[in-house]
mmCIF file of N, CA and C in Angstrom:
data_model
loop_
_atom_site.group_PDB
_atom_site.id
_atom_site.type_symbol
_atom_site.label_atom_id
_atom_site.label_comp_id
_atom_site.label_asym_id
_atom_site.label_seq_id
_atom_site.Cartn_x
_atom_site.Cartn_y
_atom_site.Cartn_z
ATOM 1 N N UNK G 157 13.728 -11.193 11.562
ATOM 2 C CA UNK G 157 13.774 -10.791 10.163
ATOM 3 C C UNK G 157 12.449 -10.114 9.800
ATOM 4 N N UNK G 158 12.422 -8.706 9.016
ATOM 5 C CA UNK G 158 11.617 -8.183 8.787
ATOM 6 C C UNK G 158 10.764 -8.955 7.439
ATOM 7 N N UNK G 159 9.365 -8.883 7.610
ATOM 8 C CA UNK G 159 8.719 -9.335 5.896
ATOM 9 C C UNK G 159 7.479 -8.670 6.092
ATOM 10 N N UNK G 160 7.681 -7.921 5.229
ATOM 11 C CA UNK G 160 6.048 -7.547 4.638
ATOM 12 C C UNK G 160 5.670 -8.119 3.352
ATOM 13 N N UNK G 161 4.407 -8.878 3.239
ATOM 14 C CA UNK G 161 4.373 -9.801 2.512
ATOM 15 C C UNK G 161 2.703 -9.061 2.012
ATOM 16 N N UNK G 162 2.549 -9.091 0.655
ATOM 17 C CA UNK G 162 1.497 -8.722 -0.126
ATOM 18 C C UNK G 162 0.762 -9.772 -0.537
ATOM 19 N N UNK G 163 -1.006 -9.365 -0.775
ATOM 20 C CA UNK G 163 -1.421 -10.150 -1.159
ATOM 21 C C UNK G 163 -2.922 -9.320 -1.697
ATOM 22 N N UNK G 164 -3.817 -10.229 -2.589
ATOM 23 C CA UNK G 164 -4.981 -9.563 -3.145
ATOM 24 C C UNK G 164 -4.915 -8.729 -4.896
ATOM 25 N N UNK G 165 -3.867 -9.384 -5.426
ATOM 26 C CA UNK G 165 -3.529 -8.291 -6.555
ATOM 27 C C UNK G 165 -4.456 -9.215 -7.525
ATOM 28 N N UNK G 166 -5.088 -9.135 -8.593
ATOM 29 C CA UNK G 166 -5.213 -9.838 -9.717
ATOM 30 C C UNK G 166 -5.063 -8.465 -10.912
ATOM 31 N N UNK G 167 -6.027 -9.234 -12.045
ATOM 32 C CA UNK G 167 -7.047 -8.364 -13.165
ATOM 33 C C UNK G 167 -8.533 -8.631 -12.862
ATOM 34 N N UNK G 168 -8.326 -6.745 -13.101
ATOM 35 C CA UNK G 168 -9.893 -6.280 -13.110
ATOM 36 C C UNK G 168 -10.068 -5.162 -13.991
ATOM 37 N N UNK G 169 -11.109 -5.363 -14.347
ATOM 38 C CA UNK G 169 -11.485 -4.860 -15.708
ATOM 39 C C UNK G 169 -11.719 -3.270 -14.813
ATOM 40 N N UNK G 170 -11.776 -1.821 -15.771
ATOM 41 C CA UNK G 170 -12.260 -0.492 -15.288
ATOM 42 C C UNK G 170 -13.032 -0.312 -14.723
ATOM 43 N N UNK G 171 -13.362 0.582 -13.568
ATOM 44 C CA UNK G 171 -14.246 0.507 -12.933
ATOM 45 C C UNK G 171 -14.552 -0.541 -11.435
ATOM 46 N N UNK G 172 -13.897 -1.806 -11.791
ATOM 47 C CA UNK G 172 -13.562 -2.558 -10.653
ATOM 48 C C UNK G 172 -13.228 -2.381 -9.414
ATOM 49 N N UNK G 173 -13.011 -2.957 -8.387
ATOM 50 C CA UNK G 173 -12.232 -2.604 -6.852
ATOM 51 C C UNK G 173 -11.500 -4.077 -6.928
ATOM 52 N N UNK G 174 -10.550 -3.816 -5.921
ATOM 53 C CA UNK G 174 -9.794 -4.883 -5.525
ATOM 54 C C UNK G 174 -9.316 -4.567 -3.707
ATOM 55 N N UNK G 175 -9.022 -5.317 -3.534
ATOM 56 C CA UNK G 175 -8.419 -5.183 -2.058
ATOM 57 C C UNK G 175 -7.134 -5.986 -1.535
ATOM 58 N N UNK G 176 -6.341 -4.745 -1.233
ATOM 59 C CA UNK G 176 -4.863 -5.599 -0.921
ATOM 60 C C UNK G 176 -4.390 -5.487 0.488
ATOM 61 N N UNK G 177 -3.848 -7.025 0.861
ATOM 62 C CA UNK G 177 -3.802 -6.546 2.321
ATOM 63 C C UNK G 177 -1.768 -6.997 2.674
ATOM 64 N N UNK G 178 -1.238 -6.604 2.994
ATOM 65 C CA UNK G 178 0.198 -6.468 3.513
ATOM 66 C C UNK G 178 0.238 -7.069 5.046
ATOM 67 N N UNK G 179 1.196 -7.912 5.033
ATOM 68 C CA UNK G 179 0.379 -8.746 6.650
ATOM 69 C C UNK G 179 2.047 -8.478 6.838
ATOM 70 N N UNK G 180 2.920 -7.528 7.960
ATOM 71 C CA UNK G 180 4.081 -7.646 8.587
ATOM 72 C C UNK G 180 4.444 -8.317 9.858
ATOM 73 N N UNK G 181 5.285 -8.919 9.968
ATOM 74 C CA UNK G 181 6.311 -9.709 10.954
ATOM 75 C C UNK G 181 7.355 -9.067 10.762
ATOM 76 N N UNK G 182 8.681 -9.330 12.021
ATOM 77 C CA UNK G 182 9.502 -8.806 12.574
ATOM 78 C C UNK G 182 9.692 -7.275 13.184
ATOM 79 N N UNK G 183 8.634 -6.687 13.147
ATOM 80 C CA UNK G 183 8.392 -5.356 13.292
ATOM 81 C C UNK G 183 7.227 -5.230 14.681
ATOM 82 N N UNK G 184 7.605 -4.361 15.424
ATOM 83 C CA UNK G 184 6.634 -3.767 16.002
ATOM 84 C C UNK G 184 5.566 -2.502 15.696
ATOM 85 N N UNK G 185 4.910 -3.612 14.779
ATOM 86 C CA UNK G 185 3.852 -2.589 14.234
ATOM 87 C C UNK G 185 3.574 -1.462 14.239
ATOM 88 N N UNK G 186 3.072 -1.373 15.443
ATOM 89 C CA UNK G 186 2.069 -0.055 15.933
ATOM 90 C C UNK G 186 3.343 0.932 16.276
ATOM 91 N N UNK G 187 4.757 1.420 15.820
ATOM 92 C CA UNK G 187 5.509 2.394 15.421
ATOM 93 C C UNK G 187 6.301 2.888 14.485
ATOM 94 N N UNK G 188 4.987 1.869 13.281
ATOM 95 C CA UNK G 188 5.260 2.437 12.194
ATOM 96 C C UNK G 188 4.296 3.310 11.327
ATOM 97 N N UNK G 189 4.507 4.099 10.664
ATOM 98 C CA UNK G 189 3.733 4.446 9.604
ATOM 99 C C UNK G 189 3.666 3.343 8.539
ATOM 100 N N UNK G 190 2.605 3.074 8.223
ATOM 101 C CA UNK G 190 2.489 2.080 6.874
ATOM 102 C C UNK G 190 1.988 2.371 6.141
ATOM 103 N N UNK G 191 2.199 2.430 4.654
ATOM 104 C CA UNK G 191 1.874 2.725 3.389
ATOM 105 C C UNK G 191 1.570 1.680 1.768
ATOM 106 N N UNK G 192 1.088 2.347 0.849
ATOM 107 C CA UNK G 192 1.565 1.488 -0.265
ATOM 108 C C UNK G 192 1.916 2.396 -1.623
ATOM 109 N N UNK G 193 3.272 1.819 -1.964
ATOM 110 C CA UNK G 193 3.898 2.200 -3.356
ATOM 111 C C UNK G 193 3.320 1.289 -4.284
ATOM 112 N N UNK G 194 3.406 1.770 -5.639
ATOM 113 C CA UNK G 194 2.805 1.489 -6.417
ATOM 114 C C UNK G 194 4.446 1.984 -7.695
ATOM 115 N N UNK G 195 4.015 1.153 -8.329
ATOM 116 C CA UNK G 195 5.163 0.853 -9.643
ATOM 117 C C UNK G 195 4.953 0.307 -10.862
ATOM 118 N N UNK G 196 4.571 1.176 -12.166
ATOM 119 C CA UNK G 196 4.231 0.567 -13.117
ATOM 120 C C UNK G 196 5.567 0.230 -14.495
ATOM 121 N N UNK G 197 5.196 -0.018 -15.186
ATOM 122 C CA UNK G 197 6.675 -0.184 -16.341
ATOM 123 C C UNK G 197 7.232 0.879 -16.735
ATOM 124 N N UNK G 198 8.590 0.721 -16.388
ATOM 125 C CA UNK G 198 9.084 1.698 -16.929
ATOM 126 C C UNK G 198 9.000 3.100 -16.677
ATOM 127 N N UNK G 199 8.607 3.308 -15.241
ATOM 128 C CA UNK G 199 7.784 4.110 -14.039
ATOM 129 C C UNK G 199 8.922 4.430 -13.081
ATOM 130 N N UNK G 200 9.028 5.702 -12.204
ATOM 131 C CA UNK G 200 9.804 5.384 -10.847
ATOM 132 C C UNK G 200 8.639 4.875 -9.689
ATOM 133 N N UNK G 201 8.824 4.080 -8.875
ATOM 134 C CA UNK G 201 8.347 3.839 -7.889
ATOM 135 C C UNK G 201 7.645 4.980 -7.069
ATOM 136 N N UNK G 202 6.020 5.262 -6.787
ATOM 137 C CA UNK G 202 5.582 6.409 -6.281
ATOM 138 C C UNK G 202 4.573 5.871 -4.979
ATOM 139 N N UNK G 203 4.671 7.038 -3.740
ATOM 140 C CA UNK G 203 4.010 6.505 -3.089
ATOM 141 C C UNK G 203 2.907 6.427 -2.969
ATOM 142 N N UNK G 204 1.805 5.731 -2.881
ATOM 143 C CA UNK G 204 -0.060 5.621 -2.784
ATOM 144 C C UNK G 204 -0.756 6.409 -1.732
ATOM 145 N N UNK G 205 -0.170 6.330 -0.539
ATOM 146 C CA UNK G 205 -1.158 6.170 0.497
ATOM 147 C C UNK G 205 -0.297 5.827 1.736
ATOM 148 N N UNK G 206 -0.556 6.682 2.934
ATOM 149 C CA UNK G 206 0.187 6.280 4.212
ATOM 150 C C UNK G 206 -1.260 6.738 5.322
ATOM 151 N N UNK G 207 -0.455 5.734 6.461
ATOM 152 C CA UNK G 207 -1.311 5.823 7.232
ATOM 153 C C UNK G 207 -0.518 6.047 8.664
ATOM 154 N N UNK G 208 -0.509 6.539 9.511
ATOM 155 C CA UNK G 208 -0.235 6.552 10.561
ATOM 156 C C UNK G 208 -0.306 5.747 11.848
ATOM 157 N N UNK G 209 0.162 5.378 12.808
ATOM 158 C CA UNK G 209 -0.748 4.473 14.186
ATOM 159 C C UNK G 209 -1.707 4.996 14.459
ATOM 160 N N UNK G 210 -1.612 6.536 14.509
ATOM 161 C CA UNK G 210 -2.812 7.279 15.161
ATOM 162 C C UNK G 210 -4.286 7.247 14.104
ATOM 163 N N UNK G 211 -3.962 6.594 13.267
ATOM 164 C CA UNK G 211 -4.831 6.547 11.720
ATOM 165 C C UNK G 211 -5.018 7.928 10.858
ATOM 166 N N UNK G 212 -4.229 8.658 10.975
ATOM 167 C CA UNK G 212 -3.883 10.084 10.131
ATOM 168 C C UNK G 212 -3.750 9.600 8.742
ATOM 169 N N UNK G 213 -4.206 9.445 7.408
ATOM 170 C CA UNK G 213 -3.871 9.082 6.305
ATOM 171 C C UNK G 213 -3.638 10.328 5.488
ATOM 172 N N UNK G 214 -3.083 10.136 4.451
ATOM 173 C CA UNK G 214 -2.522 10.992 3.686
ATOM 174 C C UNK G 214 -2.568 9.786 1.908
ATOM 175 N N UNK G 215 -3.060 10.602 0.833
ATOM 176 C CA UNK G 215 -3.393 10.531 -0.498
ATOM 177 C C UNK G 215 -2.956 11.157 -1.420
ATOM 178 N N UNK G 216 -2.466 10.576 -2.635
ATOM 179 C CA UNK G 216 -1.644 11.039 -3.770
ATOM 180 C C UNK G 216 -3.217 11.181 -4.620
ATOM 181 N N UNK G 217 -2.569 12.477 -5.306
ATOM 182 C CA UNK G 217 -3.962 13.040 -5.406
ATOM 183 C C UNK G 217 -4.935 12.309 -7.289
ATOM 184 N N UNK G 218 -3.984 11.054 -7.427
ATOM 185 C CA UNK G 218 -4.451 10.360 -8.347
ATOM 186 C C UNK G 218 -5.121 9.631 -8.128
ATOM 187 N N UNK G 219 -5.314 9.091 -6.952
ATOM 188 C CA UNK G 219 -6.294 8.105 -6.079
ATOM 189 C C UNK G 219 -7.162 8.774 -4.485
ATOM 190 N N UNK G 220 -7.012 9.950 -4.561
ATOM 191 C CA UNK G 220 -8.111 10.173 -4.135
ATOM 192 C C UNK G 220 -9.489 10.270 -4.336
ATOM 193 N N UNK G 221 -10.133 9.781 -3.070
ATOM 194 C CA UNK G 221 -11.681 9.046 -3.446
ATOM 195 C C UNK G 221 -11.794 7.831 -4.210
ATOM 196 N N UNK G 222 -10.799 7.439 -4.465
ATOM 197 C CA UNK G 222 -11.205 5.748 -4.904
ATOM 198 C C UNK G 222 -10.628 5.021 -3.893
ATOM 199 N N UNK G 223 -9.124 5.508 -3.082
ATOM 200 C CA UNK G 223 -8.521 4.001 -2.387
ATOM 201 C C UNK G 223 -8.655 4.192 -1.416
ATOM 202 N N UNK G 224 -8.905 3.698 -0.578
ATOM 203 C CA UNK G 224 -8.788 3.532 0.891
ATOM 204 C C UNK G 224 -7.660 2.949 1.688
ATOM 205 N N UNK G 225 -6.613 3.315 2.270
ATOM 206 C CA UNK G 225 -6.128 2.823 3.186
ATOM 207 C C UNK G 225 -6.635 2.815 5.090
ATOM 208 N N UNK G 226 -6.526 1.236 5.723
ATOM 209 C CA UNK G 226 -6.366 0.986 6.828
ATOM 210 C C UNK G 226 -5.674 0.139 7.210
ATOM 211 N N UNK G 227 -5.597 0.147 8.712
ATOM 212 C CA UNK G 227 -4.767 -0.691 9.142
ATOM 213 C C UNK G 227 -5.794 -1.239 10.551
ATOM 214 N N UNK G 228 -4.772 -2.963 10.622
ATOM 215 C CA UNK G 228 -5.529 -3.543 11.818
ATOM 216 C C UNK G 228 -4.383 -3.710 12.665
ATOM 217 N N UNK G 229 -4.204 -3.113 14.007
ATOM 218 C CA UNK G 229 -2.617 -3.307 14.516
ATOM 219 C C UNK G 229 -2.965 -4.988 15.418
ATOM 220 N N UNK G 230 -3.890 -5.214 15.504
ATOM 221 C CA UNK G 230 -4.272 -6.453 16.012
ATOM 222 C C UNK G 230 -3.617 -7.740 15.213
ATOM 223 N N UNK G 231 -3.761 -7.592 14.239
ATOM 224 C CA UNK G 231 -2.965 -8.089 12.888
ATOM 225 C C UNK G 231 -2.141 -7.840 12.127
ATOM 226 N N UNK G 232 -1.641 -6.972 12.911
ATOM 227 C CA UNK G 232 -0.476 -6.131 12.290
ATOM 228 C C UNK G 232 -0.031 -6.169 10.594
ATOM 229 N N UNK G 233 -1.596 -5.945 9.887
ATOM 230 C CA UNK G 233 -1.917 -5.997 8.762
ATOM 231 C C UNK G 233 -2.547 -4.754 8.502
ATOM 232 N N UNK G 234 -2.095 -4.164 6.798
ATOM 233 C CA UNK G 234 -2.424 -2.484 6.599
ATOM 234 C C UNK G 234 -3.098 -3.329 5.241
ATOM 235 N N UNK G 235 -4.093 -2.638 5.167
ATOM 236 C CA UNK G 235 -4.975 -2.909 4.172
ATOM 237 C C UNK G 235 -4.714 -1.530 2.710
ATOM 238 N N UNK G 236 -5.449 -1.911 1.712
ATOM 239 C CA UNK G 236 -5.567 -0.880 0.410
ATOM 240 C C UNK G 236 -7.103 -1.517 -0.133
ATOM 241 N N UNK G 237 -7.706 -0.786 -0.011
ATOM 242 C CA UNK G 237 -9.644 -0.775 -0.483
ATOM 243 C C UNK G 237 -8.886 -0.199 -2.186
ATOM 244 N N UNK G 238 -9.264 -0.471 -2.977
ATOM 245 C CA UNK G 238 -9.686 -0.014 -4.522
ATOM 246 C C UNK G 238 -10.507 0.378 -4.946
ATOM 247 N N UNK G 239 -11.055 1.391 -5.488
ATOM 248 C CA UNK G 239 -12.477 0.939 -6.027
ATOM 249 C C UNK G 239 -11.984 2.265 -7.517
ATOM 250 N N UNK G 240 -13.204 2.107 -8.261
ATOM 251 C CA UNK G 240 -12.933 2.584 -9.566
ATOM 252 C C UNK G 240 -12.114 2.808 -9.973
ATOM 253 N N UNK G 241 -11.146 1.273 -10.575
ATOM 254 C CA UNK G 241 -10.225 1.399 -10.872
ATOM 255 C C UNK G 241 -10.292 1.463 -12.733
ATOM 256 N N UNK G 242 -9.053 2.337 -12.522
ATOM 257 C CA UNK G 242 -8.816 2.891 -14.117
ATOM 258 C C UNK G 242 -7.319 1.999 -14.460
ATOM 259 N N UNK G 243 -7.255 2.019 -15.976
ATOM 260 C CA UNK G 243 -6.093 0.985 -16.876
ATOM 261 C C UNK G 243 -5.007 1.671 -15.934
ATOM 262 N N UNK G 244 -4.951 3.203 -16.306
ATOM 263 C CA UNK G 244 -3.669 3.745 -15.658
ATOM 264 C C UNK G 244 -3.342 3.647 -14.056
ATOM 265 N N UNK G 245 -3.815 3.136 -13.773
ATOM 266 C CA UNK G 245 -3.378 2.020 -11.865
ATOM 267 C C UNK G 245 -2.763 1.012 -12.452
ATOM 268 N N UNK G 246 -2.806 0.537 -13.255
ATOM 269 C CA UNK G 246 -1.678 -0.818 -13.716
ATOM 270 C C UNK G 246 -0.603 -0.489 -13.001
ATOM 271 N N UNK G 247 -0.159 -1.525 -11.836
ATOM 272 C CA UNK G 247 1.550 -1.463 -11.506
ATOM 273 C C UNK G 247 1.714 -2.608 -10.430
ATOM 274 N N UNK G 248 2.762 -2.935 -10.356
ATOM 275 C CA UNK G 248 3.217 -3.486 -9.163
ATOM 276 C C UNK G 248 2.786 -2.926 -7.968
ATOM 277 N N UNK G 249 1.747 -3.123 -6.734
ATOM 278 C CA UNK G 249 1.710 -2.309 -5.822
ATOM 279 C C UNK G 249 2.365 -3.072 -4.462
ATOM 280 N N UNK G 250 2.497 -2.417 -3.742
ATOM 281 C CA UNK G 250 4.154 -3.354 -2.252
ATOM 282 C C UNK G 250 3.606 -2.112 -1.043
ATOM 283 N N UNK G 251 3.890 -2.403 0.003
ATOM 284 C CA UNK G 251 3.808 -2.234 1.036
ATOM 285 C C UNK G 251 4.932 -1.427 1.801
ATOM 286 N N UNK G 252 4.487 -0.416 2.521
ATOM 287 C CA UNK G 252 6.095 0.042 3.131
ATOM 288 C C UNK G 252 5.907 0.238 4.788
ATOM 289 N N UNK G 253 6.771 0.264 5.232
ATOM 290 C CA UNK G 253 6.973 0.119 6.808
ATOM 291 C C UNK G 253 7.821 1.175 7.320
ATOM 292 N N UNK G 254 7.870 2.957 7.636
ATOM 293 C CA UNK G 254 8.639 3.632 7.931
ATOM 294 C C UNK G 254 8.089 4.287 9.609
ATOM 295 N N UNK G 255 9.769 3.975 10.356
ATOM 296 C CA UNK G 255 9.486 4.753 11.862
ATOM 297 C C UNK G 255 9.565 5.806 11.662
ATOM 298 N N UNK G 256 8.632 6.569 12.229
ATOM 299 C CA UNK G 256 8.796 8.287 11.631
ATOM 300 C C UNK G 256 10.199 8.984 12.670
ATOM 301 N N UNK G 257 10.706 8.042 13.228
ATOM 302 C CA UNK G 257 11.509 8.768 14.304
ATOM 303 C C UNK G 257 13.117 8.399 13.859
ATOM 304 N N UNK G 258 12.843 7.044 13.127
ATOM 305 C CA UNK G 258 13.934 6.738 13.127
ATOM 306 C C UNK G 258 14.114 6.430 11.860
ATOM 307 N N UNK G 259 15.611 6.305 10.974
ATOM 308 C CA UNK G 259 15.530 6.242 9.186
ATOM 309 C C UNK G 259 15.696 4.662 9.213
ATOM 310 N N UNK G 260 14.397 4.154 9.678
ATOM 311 C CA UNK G 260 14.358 2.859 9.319
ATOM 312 C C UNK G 260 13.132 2.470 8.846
ATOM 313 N N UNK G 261 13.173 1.957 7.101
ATOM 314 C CA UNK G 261 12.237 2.069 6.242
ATOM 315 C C UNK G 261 12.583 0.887 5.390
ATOM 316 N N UNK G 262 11.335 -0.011 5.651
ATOM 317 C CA UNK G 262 10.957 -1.737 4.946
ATOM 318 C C UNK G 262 10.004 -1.184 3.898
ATOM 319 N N UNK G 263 10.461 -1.997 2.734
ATOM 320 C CA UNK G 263 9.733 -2.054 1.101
ATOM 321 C C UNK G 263 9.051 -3.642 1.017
ATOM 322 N N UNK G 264 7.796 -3.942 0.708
ATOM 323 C CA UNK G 264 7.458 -5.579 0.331
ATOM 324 C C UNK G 264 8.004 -5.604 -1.177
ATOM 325 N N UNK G 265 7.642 -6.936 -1.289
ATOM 326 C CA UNK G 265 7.813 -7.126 -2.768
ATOM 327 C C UNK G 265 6.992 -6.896 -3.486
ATOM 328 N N UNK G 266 5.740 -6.799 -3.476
ATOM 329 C CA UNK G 266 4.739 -6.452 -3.923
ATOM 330 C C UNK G 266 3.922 -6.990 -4.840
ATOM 331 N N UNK G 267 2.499 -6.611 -5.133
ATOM 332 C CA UNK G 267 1.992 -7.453 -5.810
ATOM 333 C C UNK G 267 0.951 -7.386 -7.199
ATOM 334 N N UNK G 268 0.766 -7.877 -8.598
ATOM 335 C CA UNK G 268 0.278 -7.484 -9.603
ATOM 336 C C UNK G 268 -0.734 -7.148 -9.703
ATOM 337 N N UNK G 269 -1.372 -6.050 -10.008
ATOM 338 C CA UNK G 269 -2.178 -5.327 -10.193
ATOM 339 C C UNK G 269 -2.576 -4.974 -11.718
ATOM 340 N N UNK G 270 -3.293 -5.597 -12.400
ATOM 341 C CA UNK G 270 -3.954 -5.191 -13.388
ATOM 342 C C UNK G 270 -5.092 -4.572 -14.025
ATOM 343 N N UNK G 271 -5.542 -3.437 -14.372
ATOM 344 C CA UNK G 271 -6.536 -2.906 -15.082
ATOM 345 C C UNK G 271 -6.569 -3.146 -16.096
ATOM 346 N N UNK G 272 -7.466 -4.105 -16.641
ATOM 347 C CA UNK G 272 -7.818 -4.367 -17.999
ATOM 348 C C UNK G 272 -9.098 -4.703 -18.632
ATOM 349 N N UNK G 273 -9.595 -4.718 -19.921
ATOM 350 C CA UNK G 273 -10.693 -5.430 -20.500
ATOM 351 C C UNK G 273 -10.851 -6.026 -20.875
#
């Protein structure tokens, strides 16, 4: 059974960082691309940040230069670095798991993320 399971979300005031890390089981990691969506109210679901095995990342150009994505395939855990975070990052942020070869694509549940003062 597949789970990507989130963790690291709280409130943080503007300007803040946070760090979220997505730890997957049932998957053989290292042939997936891993990413993180992000989802605020009343929002469609958009994607953050992907990363590749080969570590190729790719950035939505609202969080470039603040987030960082990596991954540890040792731990078959993909990380999200934060830093100067603004109110408008408020959302649900979740984890995704896509084989670039094959249309097989895992969503986490994800986890709360608040910008506030």
């Amino acid at each position: 059974q597949v789970q990507l399971v989130e963790s690291g979300g709280g409130l943080v005031q503007p300007g803040g960082s946070l760090r979220l890390s997505c730890a997957a089981s049932g998957i053989t990691f290292t042939l997936y691309t891993m990413g993180w969506y992000r989802q605020a109210p009343g929002r469609q679901r958009e994607m953050v940040t992907t990363i590749t095995n080969g570590g190729i990342t790719n950035y939505d150009d609202s969080v470039k230069g603040r987030f960082t994505i990596s991954r540890d395939n040792a731990k078959n855990t993909v990380y999200l670095q934060m830093n100067s975070l603004k109110p408008e990052d408020t959302a649900v942020y979740g984890c995704n798991a896509k084989r670039p070869d094959m249309a097989t694509n895992y969503w986490g549940q994800g986890t709360q993320v608040t910008v506030s003062s």
